[in-house]
Amino acid sequence: MLKAVVFDGNVDCKEVPEPSRPGETVLSVQRAGICGTDLAIASGDYRVKTPLILGHELYGTVKKAPADRKDLLGKRAATEITVACGECYYCRAGMKSHCANGAALGIHRDGGFAEFVSTPADNIHLVPDAITDEEAVFIEPLAACVQLVKVGQIASGSTCAVVGPGRMGLLVLQLLKQTSPRLLVTLGRPGRKLEMARKMGVPAFEVGETDVALKMTDGAGFDNVVETTGTPGGLEQALRLVKPRGTLHLKSTHGLPVQLDVTKVVVDEIRVQGSRCGPFEEAIGLLAEGKVEVREMITDRFPLEKCGEAFGRARSSTSIKTIFEI
Amino acid sequence: MLKAVVFDGNVDCKEVPEPSRPGETVLSVQRAGICGTDLAIASGDYRVKTPLILGHELYGTVKKAPADRKDLLGKRAATEITVACGECYYCRAGMKSHCANGAALGIHRDGGFAEFVSTPADNIHLVPDAITDEEAVFIEPLAACVQLVKVGQIASGSTCAVVGPGRMGLLVLQLLKQTSPRLLVTLGRPGRKLEMARKMGVPAFEVGETDVALKMTDGAGFDNVVETTGTPGGLEQALRLVKPRGTLHLKSTHGLPVQLDVTKVVVDEIRVQGSRCGPFEEAIGLLAEGKVEVREMITDRFPLEKCGEAFGRARSSTSIKTIFEI
């Protein structure tokens, strides 16, 4: 038996059987981060089959490995979240994260807010010593942010705004700084997150100051606006900032329907771009080389047993990143 | 005085003063088409300042011209709809249709459901003899469809679905055929429009047959889905058809908020792309060379005096294109 954070209408720490999936590896999970999707599942907005062990931002060491991958044993590792079939149209097209038969850890199959998690050896990425245990929790979300910049084709010299400088937005801001933007600002609720953005040297406005932010573009609007609020209200705020022929990058997966002003999207010829999982090796490189700073983002640490308290903190505007220490 | 279709809460044919805008040309309007935006304005969903003469799909002859453009007098002509300032950020960036001080005929300033309309000489495009008066009404909407294919970067060899094969959708279908798609289908309500799509050789499904259409892509979904229903419900139907990393092209400007499943857009990494006005010369070329067939799309013809009846017909599922003969 092992301890795990199980969602079954409520979020509770329970004793469950050890994972047993033939041919896969088992990670002994050391650290795991709570993200917006976890919160959306816990609130019931993002529908999943229950009972489910939550968690997909994971770091640990390899405890078990299949016969042909014994080299992984004992290694420090992070894991991609989509368990893909390797045979469907999407897998053959190199779009493993969209596998037609795929299951994501912590969403469609048991995840890693647990002492142990099962994951295919192909999903394992080794974590170099230059990355601490805590930093390694950010590999998965940072990879997703790398994907946002790639899929969204954010070019250097553009004007960029990030709406919602939280656990995801602060990573996006760091990546956008590296694209040499002509202008980069963020908008959010007053408090700790906005302060951290300012510490990064990014002009930070309160949400009500949209017009002030727009003035910095001479009223033209931003080429790229990233919506990382994790709330349904974020889309409308973000859309106000996008200039005609600009791009609105979506990153919130709160599971709720959102009202979109389709007519504005058409008249202003706006692109609304979604993006999801990204390249782990690039994220590992960025963290290992110190090009993205995450340590100060960790505001709260809990053991699995205090999962209720941990989820409460993760929802708070004074928390940036809440992690489990396992 | 002249006759014009004026919107002032209701749509009525009235006697109004002749247009008088120094430096502009005046078109004697011969034909004008009713489009979805006109209907949305008339229903009150698309908000405009009133009173307003509606109409922006126009064909006529040049009756008055400024001193330096007397060459235009008497010529057969269509007009672009955005009257741009030529000086703002967008105009200087070559994005005239997004002019910060711009006004669109029939939306922000008086349009062409009238005997005469004023429009800048720079917005005039001459109509060659190969295009009939009736066909010329389609220059503006066809240009918009050309823009959709361009802005949406619809590549040859892709799989495409058009949701809503109406006055706009049937034009889009013809353009998409020319991109050599691997698969091209349409979905709509049963009736005349779907029949016309079938006559074009396009597999046409009723909206309830989404799963049948999806089967033609082996369940993968379509690379490009064009939403031209002109109704708020169209977006959800269209989104169901888009494959991961595919594009949903928006063309409805009904003025109403629409519920969007943002989480699906993110998880499936979908691009939602709006597009608006397009290149008139390309549309003129396509019509002149007979590469797009529009004559059979005109189902209803009315004089301005019967504007109430005309708008009623334009809303009917048995009408494709309703035009005014002036």
XYZ file of C-alpha atoms in Angstrom:
652
model
C 0.000 0.000 0.000
C 1.027 3.600 -0.518
C -0.219 7.058 0.292
C -1.903 9.016 -2.507
C -4.132 12.052 -3.030
C -7.331 10.581 -4.422
C -10.147 12.587 -6.013
C -13.533 10.992 -5.638
C -15.735 14.053 -5.421
C -13.480 15.226 -2.617
C -9.712 15.352 -2.393
C -8.356 13.032 0.312
C -5.105 11.348 1.217
C -5.718 7.591 1.215
C -3.896 4.285 1.358
C -4.104 2.595 -2.044
C -2.503 -0.464 -3.656
C 0.874 -0.068 -5.352
C 0.609 0.619 -9.093
C 1.071 -2.452 -11.242
C 1.205 -1.910 -14.987
C 3.252 -4.521 -16.817
C 6.101 -3.143 -18.921
C 6.102 0.297 -17.324
C 8.497 1.983 -14.946
C 7.593 3.044 -11.431
C 8.777 6.387 -10.092
C 9.271 6.971 -6.402
C 7.789 10.472 -6.378
C 9.820 13.040 -4.400
C 8.134 16.327 -5.343
C 4.939 17.211 -7.204
C 3.372 20.545 -8.109
C -0.294 21.535 -7.997
C -1.466 23.181 -11.208
C -4.664 24.784 -12.456
C -5.937 21.567 -13.997
C -5.673 19.808 -10.622
C -7.721 22.594 -9.048
C -10.310 22.450 -11.845
C -10.662 18.687 -11.377
C -10.958 19.085 -7.602
C -13.677 21.720 -7.989
C -15.630 19.441 -10.344
C -15.385 21.824 -13.306
C -12.978 19.638 -15.247
C -14.743 16.284 -15.486
C -12.821 13.067 -14.930
C -13.580 9.441 -14.132
C -13.243 8.767 -10.433
C -11.655 7.607 -8.222
C -8.457 9.142 -9.583
C -5.037 9.853 -8.113
C -4.300 13.455 -9.139
C -0.990 15.035 -10.127
C 1.047 15.338 -13.307
C 3.895 17.735 -12.453
C 6.234 15.154 -11.017
C 9.798 14.533 -9.999
C 11.194 11.361 -8.493
C 13.629 8.488 -8.818
C 13.108 5.352 -10.863
C 12.259 2.480 -8.545
C 11.232 -0.197 -11.047
C 12.010 -0.516 -14.747
C 11.256 -3.083 -17.438
C 13.961 -5.617 -18.309
C 15.239 -3.642 -21.304
C 15.467 -0.344 -19.401
C 17.238 -1.348 -16.228
C 19.627 1.554 -16.972
C 16.950 3.863 -15.597
C 16.933 2.349 -12.108
C 17.743 4.822 -9.362
C 17.957 7.744 -11.769
C 16.466 11.169 -11.063
C 13.583 11.635 -13.462
C 10.554 13.590 -14.635
C 7.796 12.079 -16.751
C 5.714 13.261 -19.670
C 2.035 13.001 -18.928
C 0.454 11.454 -22.031
C 0.641 7.704 -22.224
C 0.323 7.162 -25.978
C -0.522 4.049 -27.999
C 2.168 4.634 -30.625
C -0.073 3.311 -33.372
C -2.911 5.762 -34.035
C -3.000 8.511 -36.656
C -1.643 11.101 -34.204
C 1.172 8.962 -32.816
C 2.289 8.119 -36.363
C 2.164 11.846 -37.192
C 4.482 12.612 -34.278
C 1.669 14.168 -32.231
C 1.944 11.823 -29.271
C 0.290 14.270 -26.879
C -2.871 14.013 -29.017
C -2.929 10.194 -29.127
C -6.448 9.014 -29.936
C -6.116 6.291 -27.334
C -3.979 8.330 -24.999
C -4.368 8.763 -21.265
C -2.822 11.589 -19.286
C -1.377 10.963 -15.839
C -3.541 12.511 -13.154
C -6.349 13.222 -15.632
C -7.294 9.966 -17.352
C -5.251 7.526 -15.271
C -3.637 7.614 -11.859
C -1.133 10.403 -11.409
C 1.676 11.266 -9.073
C 0.409 12.962 -5.939
C 1.457 9.637 -4.455
C 4.474 7.808 -3.125
C 4.710 5.888 -6.390
C 3.447 6.359 -9.917
C 3.545 4.076 -12.930
C 4.619 5.573 -16.269
C 6.062 4.163 -19.493
C 9.866 4.192 -19.773
C 9.520 6.162 -23.025
C 7.947 9.022 -21.050
C 10.879 9.290 -18.643
C 13.346 12.167 -18.927
C 16.469 12.128 -16.789
C 17.044 15.161 -14.593
C 20.627 16.443 -14.445
C 22.255 17.378 -11.138
C 22.151 21.056 -12.087
C 18.409 20.927 -11.401
C 17.308 20.595 -7.773
C 14.454 18.327 -6.687
C 12.160 21.317 -6.252
C 13.090 22.908 -9.539
C 12.396 19.626 -11.320
C 8.698 20.018 -10.512
C 8.645 22.841 -13.059
C 9.876 20.761 -15.995
C 6.367 19.777 -17.090
C 4.734 23.244 -16.864
C 7.820 24.954 -18.320
C 7.730 22.561 -21.289
C 4.101 23.610 -21.802
C 5.163 27.264 -21.810
C 7.892 26.516 -24.360
C 5.149 24.923 -26.467
C 3.025 28.071 -26.140
C 5.811 30.232 -27.568
C 6.473 27.704 -30.361
C 2.894 26.916 -31.399
C 1.972 30.560 -31.025
C 4.894 31.554 -33.253
C 5.786 34.452 -30.958
C 8.408 36.380 -32.879
C 11.181 38.553 -31.486
C 10.466 42.266 -31.491
C 6.754 41.859 -30.853
C 4.651 43.507 -28.150
C 3.458 41.029 -25.529
C 1.108 41.052 -22.549
C 0.527 38.242 -20.073
C -2.822 38.319 -18.291
C -2.495 36.442 -15.006
C 1.149 36.343 -13.793
C 0.642 33.224 -11.657
C 2.329 29.858 -11.536
C 2.127 29.571 -15.333
C 2.217 33.254 -16.251
C 5.511 33.891 -14.425
C 7.142 31.117 -16.454
C 5.689 32.520 -19.681
C 7.019 35.976 -18.786
C 10.537 34.589 -18.394
C 10.361 32.838 -21.761
C 8.916 35.906 -23.471
C 11.759 38.044 -22.121
C 14.106 35.733 -24.028
C 12.280 36.419 -27.316
C 13.543 40.043 -27.136
C 10.100 41.611 -27.182
C 9.696 45.246 -28.102
C 7.402 45.573 -25.100
C 6.415 43.083 -22.397
C 3.873 43.783 -19.659
C 1.645 41.798 -17.355
C -1.765 42.398 -15.828
C -3.184 40.704 -12.784
C -4.716 41.082 -9.391
C -2.678 43.174 -6.936
C -0.472 41.181 -4.602
C 2.407 38.777 -4.456
C 2.269 37.566 -8.077
C 2.253 41.048 -9.538
C 5.123 41.942 -7.202
C 7.176 39.010 -8.431
C 6.586 40.087 -12.037
C 7.850 43.558 -11.107
C 10.934 41.991 -9.500
C 11.597 40.365 -12.878
C 11.606 43.848 -14.351
C 8.283 43.480 -16.111
C 5.858 46.453 -15.975
C 2.900 45.059 -14.036
C -0.604 46.502 -14.023
C -3.738 45.733 -12.126
C -6.538 44.325 -14.241
C -8.477 47.583 -14.032
C -5.537 49.363 -15.666
C -6.045 47.808 -19.091
C -6.213 51.247 -20.692
C -2.868 52.230 -19.158
C -1.266 49.098 -20.572
C -2.834 49.768 -23.976
C -1.421 53.294 -23.967
C 2.074 51.779 -23.919
C 1.264 50.424 -27.400
C -0.001 53.847 -28.507
C -3.446 52.347 -28.259
C -2.736 49.869 -31.053
C -2.950 46.813 -28.798
C -0.502 43.969 -28.283
C 0.770 41.577 -30.954
C 0.614 38.712 -28.466
C -1.583 38.379 -25.406
C -1.243 35.289 -23.221
C -4.216 34.294 -21.085
C -3.009 32.363 -18.034
C -5.528 33.411 -15.416
C -7.055 29.968 -15.097
C -10.461 31.628 -14.763
C -13.337 32.078 -17.221
C -13.177 35.873 -16.848
C -9.626 36.038 -18.163
C -10.534 35.624 -21.814
C -12.544 38.807 -22.114
C -9.831 40.828 -20.347
C -7.181 39.363 -22.615
C -9.204 39.931 -25.792
C -9.401 43.659 -25.005
C -5.603 43.859 -25.203
C -5.062 42.123 -28.563
C -4.455 44.285 -31.572
C -6.072 43.573 -34.951
C -4.285 40.613 -36.598
C -2.718 39.855 -33.213
C -2.766 36.543 -31.363
C -4.519 35.581 -28.160
C -2.708 32.593 -26.641
C -4.870 30.436 -24.384
C -3.431 28.409 -21.536
C -6.324 28.092 -19.070
C -7.918 24.665 -18.711
C -10.559 25.394 -16.117
C -13.112 23.182 -17.847
C -15.765 25.910 -17.911
C -17.501 27.357 -20.978
C -16.480 30.935 -21.690
C -18.289 33.707 -23.514
C -16.298 34.762 -26.564
C -16.981 37.864 -28.637
C -16.752 36.037 -31.961
C -17.625 39.179 -33.919
C -14.559 40.958 -32.517
C -12.373 37.979 -33.422
C -13.663 38.158 -37.014
C -13.663 41.940 -37.439
C -10.185 42.305 -35.903
C -8.894 39.165 -37.690
C -7.577 37.792 -34.415
C -5.959 34.400 -33.996
C -6.897 32.522 -30.835
C -4.324 29.805 -30.260
C -4.439 26.941 -27.798
C -1.368 24.964 -26.784
C -0.696 22.096 -24.430
C 2.218 19.823 -23.544
C 5.702 20.705 -24.701
C 9.243 19.483 -25.196
C 10.715 18.245 -21.900
C 14.335 18.339 -23.065
C 14.121 22.060 -23.837
C 12.597 22.765 -20.440
C 15.313 20.696 -18.754
C 17.952 22.667 -20.658
C 16.477 26.016 -19.613
C 16.368 25.022 -15.944
C 19.800 23.381 -15.968
C 21.377 26.471 -17.514
C 19.593 28.782 -15.091
C 17.793 30.573 -17.900
C 14.501 30.255 -16.072
C 14.308 30.961 -12.344
C 11.666 29.048 -10.415
C 12.878 28.734 -6.836
C 11.242 31.903 -5.600
C 7.946 30.826 -7.115
C 7.538 28.015 -4.571
C 5.529 29.595 -1.791
C 4.030 26.555 -0.078
C 5.154 23.008 0.729
C 2.975 20.244 2.146
C 3.104 16.509 2.801
C 0.477 14.389 0.998
C -1.472 14.008 4.246
C -2.245 17.741 4.207
C -3.638 17.697 0.671
C -6.824 19.571 1.626
C -4.774 22.412 3.053
C -2.409 22.272 0.070
C -5.242 22.640 -2.444
C -6.663 25.497 -0.380
C -3.328 27.311 -0.473
C -2.906 26.647 -4.197
C -6.206 28.485 -4.760
C -5.125 31.485 -2.712
C -3.981 34.660 -4.402
C -1.038 34.796 -1.996
C 0.296 31.435 -3.133
C 2.253 31.123 -6.356
C 3.382 27.490 -6.529
C 2.266 24.924 -3.997
C 4.151 21.641 -4.033
C 3.985 18.310 -2.262
C 7.081 16.983 -0.548
C 6.743 13.215 -0.524
C -33.630 63.383 -52.348
C -33.100 59.673 -52.946
C -34.535 56.378 -51.818
C -32.601 54.430 -49.207
C -33.043 51.541 -46.765
C -32.636 53.193 -43.377
C -32.187 51.338 -40.090
C -33.481 53.218 -37.099
C -34.629 50.368 -34.908
C -36.665 49.177 -37.874
C -35.674 48.741 -41.501
C -37.634 51.094 -43.790
C -37.309 52.559 -47.256
C -37.202 56.361 -46.890
C -36.484 59.511 -48.856
C -33.201 60.994 -47.661
C -30.933 63.826 -48.836
C -28.299 63.063 -51.460
C -24.909 62.187 -49.963
C -22.482 65.079 -49.890
C -18.943 64.314 -48.772
C -16.344 66.634 -50.272
C -13.579 64.914 -52.214
C -15.365 61.579 -52.520
C -16.989 59.849 -55.463
C -20.687 59.074 -55.671
C -21.833 55.729 -57.027
C -25.219 55.324 -58.640
C -25.978 51.958 -57.065
C -27.413 49.342 -59.440
C -27.322 46.161 -57.371
C -26.645 45.443 -53.690
C -26.563 42.197 -51.722
C -27.895 41.519 -48.235
C -25.367 39.775 -45.991
C -25.325 38.375 -42.474
C -24.012 41.589 -40.965
C -26.988 43.513 -42.405
C -29.341 40.997 -40.804
C -27.509 41.197 -37.479
C -27.761 44.992 -37.512
C -31.449 44.845 -38.424
C -32.151 42.419 -35.578
C -30.384 44.716 -33.121
C -27.696 42.149 -32.242
C -24.910 44.024 -34.027
C -24.967 47.486 -32.461
C -24.639 50.561 -34.670
C -25.339 54.273 -34.407
C -28.670 55.123 -35.970
C -30.159 56.283 -38.240
C -27.984 54.420 -40.741
C -28.358 53.513 -44.398
C -27.433 49.821 -44.541
C -25.598 47.911 -47.266
C -21.961 47.265 -48.154
C -22.050 44.695 -50.976
C -22.469 47.157 -53.812
C -22.259 47.538 -57.540
C -22.977 50.665 -59.537
C -21.665 53.299 -61.904
C -19.662 56.351 -60.934
C -21.884 59.417 -61.058
C -19.636 62.028 -59.439
C -15.882 62.073 -59.007
C -13.368 64.531 -57.576
C -11.497 66.778 -60.016
C -8.409 64.542 -60.130
C -10.394 61.351 -60.754
C -12.757 62.400 -63.528
C -11.519 59.265 -65.359
C -13.856 57.270 -63.121
C -17.046 58.970 -64.315
C -19.563 56.596 -65.841
C -17.451 53.539 -65.082
C -18.856 50.285 -63.703
C -17.557 49.923 -60.176
C -17.547 48.156 -56.828
C -16.304 49.762 -53.612
C -14.306 48.592 -50.643
C -16.151 49.176 -47.415
C -13.596 50.664 -45.014
C -13.048 54.386 -45.350
C -9.568 54.727 -43.864
C -7.672 57.773 -42.581
C -4.376 56.830 -44.257
C -2.406 58.163 -41.317
C -2.876 55.917 -38.277
C -0.647 53.033 -37.196
C -2.744 50.490 -39.117
C -2.977 52.481 -42.329
C 0.782 53.012 -42.306
C 1.236 49.270 -41.681
C -0.839 48.489 -44.769
C -3.800 47.285 -42.693
C -6.326 49.764 -44.045
C -9.304 47.596 -43.106
C -8.257 47.999 -39.458
C -7.864 51.794 -39.591
C -8.135 53.195 -36.067
C -10.268 56.034 -37.393
C -11.964 53.967 -40.062
C -15.641 53.799 -40.858
C -17.243 50.963 -42.796
C -19.987 51.677 -45.321
C -23.331 50.454 -44.039
C -21.932 49.837 -40.546
C -20.349 53.065 -39.276
C -21.473 55.449 -42.029
C -24.188 55.416 -44.650
C -24.057 52.451 -47.000
C -25.429 51.498 -50.350
C -28.933 50.111 -50.061
C -29.750 53.417 -51.732
C -29.885 55.061 -55.111
C -26.572 56.764 -54.407
C -23.688 56.192 -52.046
C -20.624 58.295 -51.306
C -17.258 56.519 -51.158
C -13.631 57.623 -51.553
C -12.166 57.268 -55.057
C -9.366 55.153 -53.568
C -11.945 52.547 -52.559
C -13.323 52.176 -56.083
C -12.493 49.094 -58.155
C -13.524 49.010 -61.792
C -15.664 46.068 -62.866
C -14.747 44.510 -66.224
C -17.437 43.631 -68.774
C -16.888 39.931 -68.164
C -18.701 40.387 -64.841
C -22.459 41.025 -65.005
C -24.194 43.561 -62.798
C -25.588 40.806 -60.592
C -22.303 38.965 -60.316
C -20.585 42.196 -59.271
C -22.546 42.141 -56.005
C -20.379 39.188 -54.974
C -17.050 40.999 -55.316
C -17.057 42.201 -51.704
C -18.064 38.892 -50.037
C -15.841 36.866 -52.380
C -12.882 39.085 -51.464
C -13.632 38.304 -47.812
C -13.575 34.580 -48.585
C -10.236 34.960 -50.384
C -8.996 36.642 -47.208
C -10.233 33.706 -45.117
C -8.172 31.239 -47.170
C -5.119 33.556 -47.030
C -5.208 34.571 -43.368
C -6.158 31.030 -42.404
C -3.187 29.671 -44.386
C -5.309 26.862 -45.802
C -2.816 24.617 -47.548
C -3.428 22.314 -50.492
C -3.937 18.684 -49.597
C -5.703 19.417 -46.324
C -9.043 18.103 -45.116
C -11.715 20.815 -44.978
C -15.271 21.148 -43.720
C -17.576 24.143 -44.135
C -20.327 24.434 -41.543
C -23.185 26.452 -43.024
C -23.170 26.342 -46.850
C -25.086 29.601 -47.249
C -24.372 32.830 -49.081
C -20.839 32.904 -47.689
C -20.261 29.175 -47.267
C -20.970 28.384 -50.921
C -18.311 30.900 -51.966
C -15.838 29.431 -49.474
C -16.542 25.941 -50.816
C -15.682 27.051 -54.337
C -12.417 28.620 -53.194
C -11.496 25.597 -51.097
C -12.040 23.307 -54.102
C -9.313 25.314 -55.826
C -6.841 24.593 -53.014
C -6.904 20.897 -54.042
C -8.076 19.618 -50.688
C -7.636 15.979 -49.806
C -11.222 16.018 -48.580
C -13.887 18.726 -48.671
C -17.344 18.378 -47.130
C -20.064 20.664 -45.865
C -22.637 20.435 -43.104
C -25.842 22.390 -42.846
C -29.572 22.343 -42.470
C -31.396 20.230 -45.060
C -32.742 22.194 -48.026
C -31.746 24.334 -50.931
C -28.277 25.340 -49.696
C -27.187 21.798 -49.012
C -28.559 20.809 -52.419
C -26.516 23.500 -54.118
C -23.382 22.268 -52.354
C -24.131 18.761 -53.644
C -24.554 20.161 -57.162
C -21.020 21.538 -56.795
C -19.896 17.985 -56.138
C -19.256 18.523 -52.434
C -20.393 15.770 -50.016
C -23.057 17.509 -47.932
C -24.297 16.348 -44.551
C -27.038 17.471 -42.243
C -25.812 18.978 -38.993
C -26.881 15.892 -37.043
C -24.558 13.798 -39.200
C -21.353 15.187 -37.703
C -20.169 11.697 -36.829
C -20.635 10.534 -40.422
C -18.532 13.448 -41.660
C -15.879 12.711 -39.043
C -15.722 9.084 -40.194
C -14.520 10.323 -43.584
C -11.387 11.537 -41.768
C -11.008 8.168 -40.028
C -12.225 9.940 -36.938
C -9.159 12.195 -36.850
C -11.122 15.379 -37.530
C -10.603 18.054 -40.184
C -7.481 20.175 -40.640
C -9.649 23.189 -41.470
C -13.214 23.865 -40.408
C -14.925 27.030 -41.617
C -17.813 28.383 -39.556
C -20.142 30.381 -41.800
C -23.511 29.685 -40.205
C -24.020 33.267 -39.067
C -25.549 31.906 -35.850
C -24.177 31.545 -32.312
C -24.787 27.783 -32.373
C -22.421 27.254 -35.294
C -19.230 27.534 -33.282
C -19.863 24.506 -31.097
C -20.817 22.380 -34.110
C -17.712 23.498 -35.957
C -15.409 22.902 -32.995
C -16.515 19.258 -32.850
C -15.126 18.737 -36.355
C -11.644 20.237 -35.889
C -8.770 17.868 -35.360
C -6.052 18.501 -32.783
C -3.687 21.206 -34.112
C -6.316 22.037 -36.726
C -7.818 25.450 -37.461
C -11.320 26.736 -36.904
C -11.949 29.637 -39.279
C -14.583 32.094 -38.092
C -16.669 34.157 -40.489
C -19.885 34.841 -38.567
C -20.448 38.405 -37.395
C -23.793 38.049 -35.691
C -22.796 40.347 -32.859
C -23.793 37.848 -30.162
C -21.575 36.371 -27.438
C -20.862 32.685 -27.974
C -19.943 29.962 -25.521
C -16.515 28.579 -26.345
C -15.026 25.428 -24.851
C -11.663 27.028 -24.091
C -10.355 23.871 -22.452
C -10.848 21.926 -25.702
C -9.052 24.667 -27.648
C -6.086 24.381 -25.262
C -5.989 20.596 -24.905
C -6.358 20.037 -28.658
C -4.012 22.956 -29.482
C -6.567 24.411 -31.872
C -6.171 27.677 -33.734
C -9.305 29.808 -33.968
C -8.804 32.341 -36.742
C -10.950 35.328 -37.609
C -10.779 37.107 -40.944
C -12.559 40.042 -42.496
C -12.280 42.118 -45.679
C -10.165 40.893 -48.539
C -8.456 41.788 -51.812
C -11.013 43.097 -54.348
C -8.766 42.639 -57.389
C -8.396 38.921 -56.716
C -12.145 38.530 -56.318
C -12.716 40.473 -59.557
C -10.237 38.185 -61.319
C -11.947 35.034 -60.068
C -15.384 36.238 -61.209
C -14.137 37.590 -64.551
C -12.418 34.291 -65.353
C -15.459 32.286 -64.315
C -13.510 30.491 -61.601
C -16.267 31.168 -59.091
C -19.907 30.702 -60.090
C -22.413 32.918 -58.315
C -25.400 33.337 -60.652
C -27.337 30.386 -59.311
C -26.867 31.642 -55.764
C -29.160 34.625 -56.362
C -32.568 33.369 -55.282
C -34.411 36.618 -54.577
C -34.530 40.100 -56.120
C -36.345 43.119 -54.674
C -36.619 46.858 -55.215
C -35.565 49.070 -52.278
C -39.227 49.790 -51.509
C -39.736 46.138 -50.545
C -36.834 46.104 -48.093
C -38.895 44.542 -45.287
C -39.823 41.629 -47.509
C -36.238 41.410 -48.792
C -34.797 41.139 -45.277
C -37.432 38.516 -44.440
C -36.425 36.439 -47.464
C -32.724 36.855 -46.687
C -33.385 35.263 -43.288
C -35.228 32.311 -44.794
C -33.512 28.952 -45.136
C -34.867 28.716 -48.698
C -33.089 31.900 -49.786
C -29.408 31.860 -50.613
C -28.593 35.378 -51.835
C -31.147 38.162 -51.752
C -30.240 41.273 -53.707
C -31.704 44.702 -54.314
C -32.246 45.869 -57.889
C -32.070 49.638 -57.792
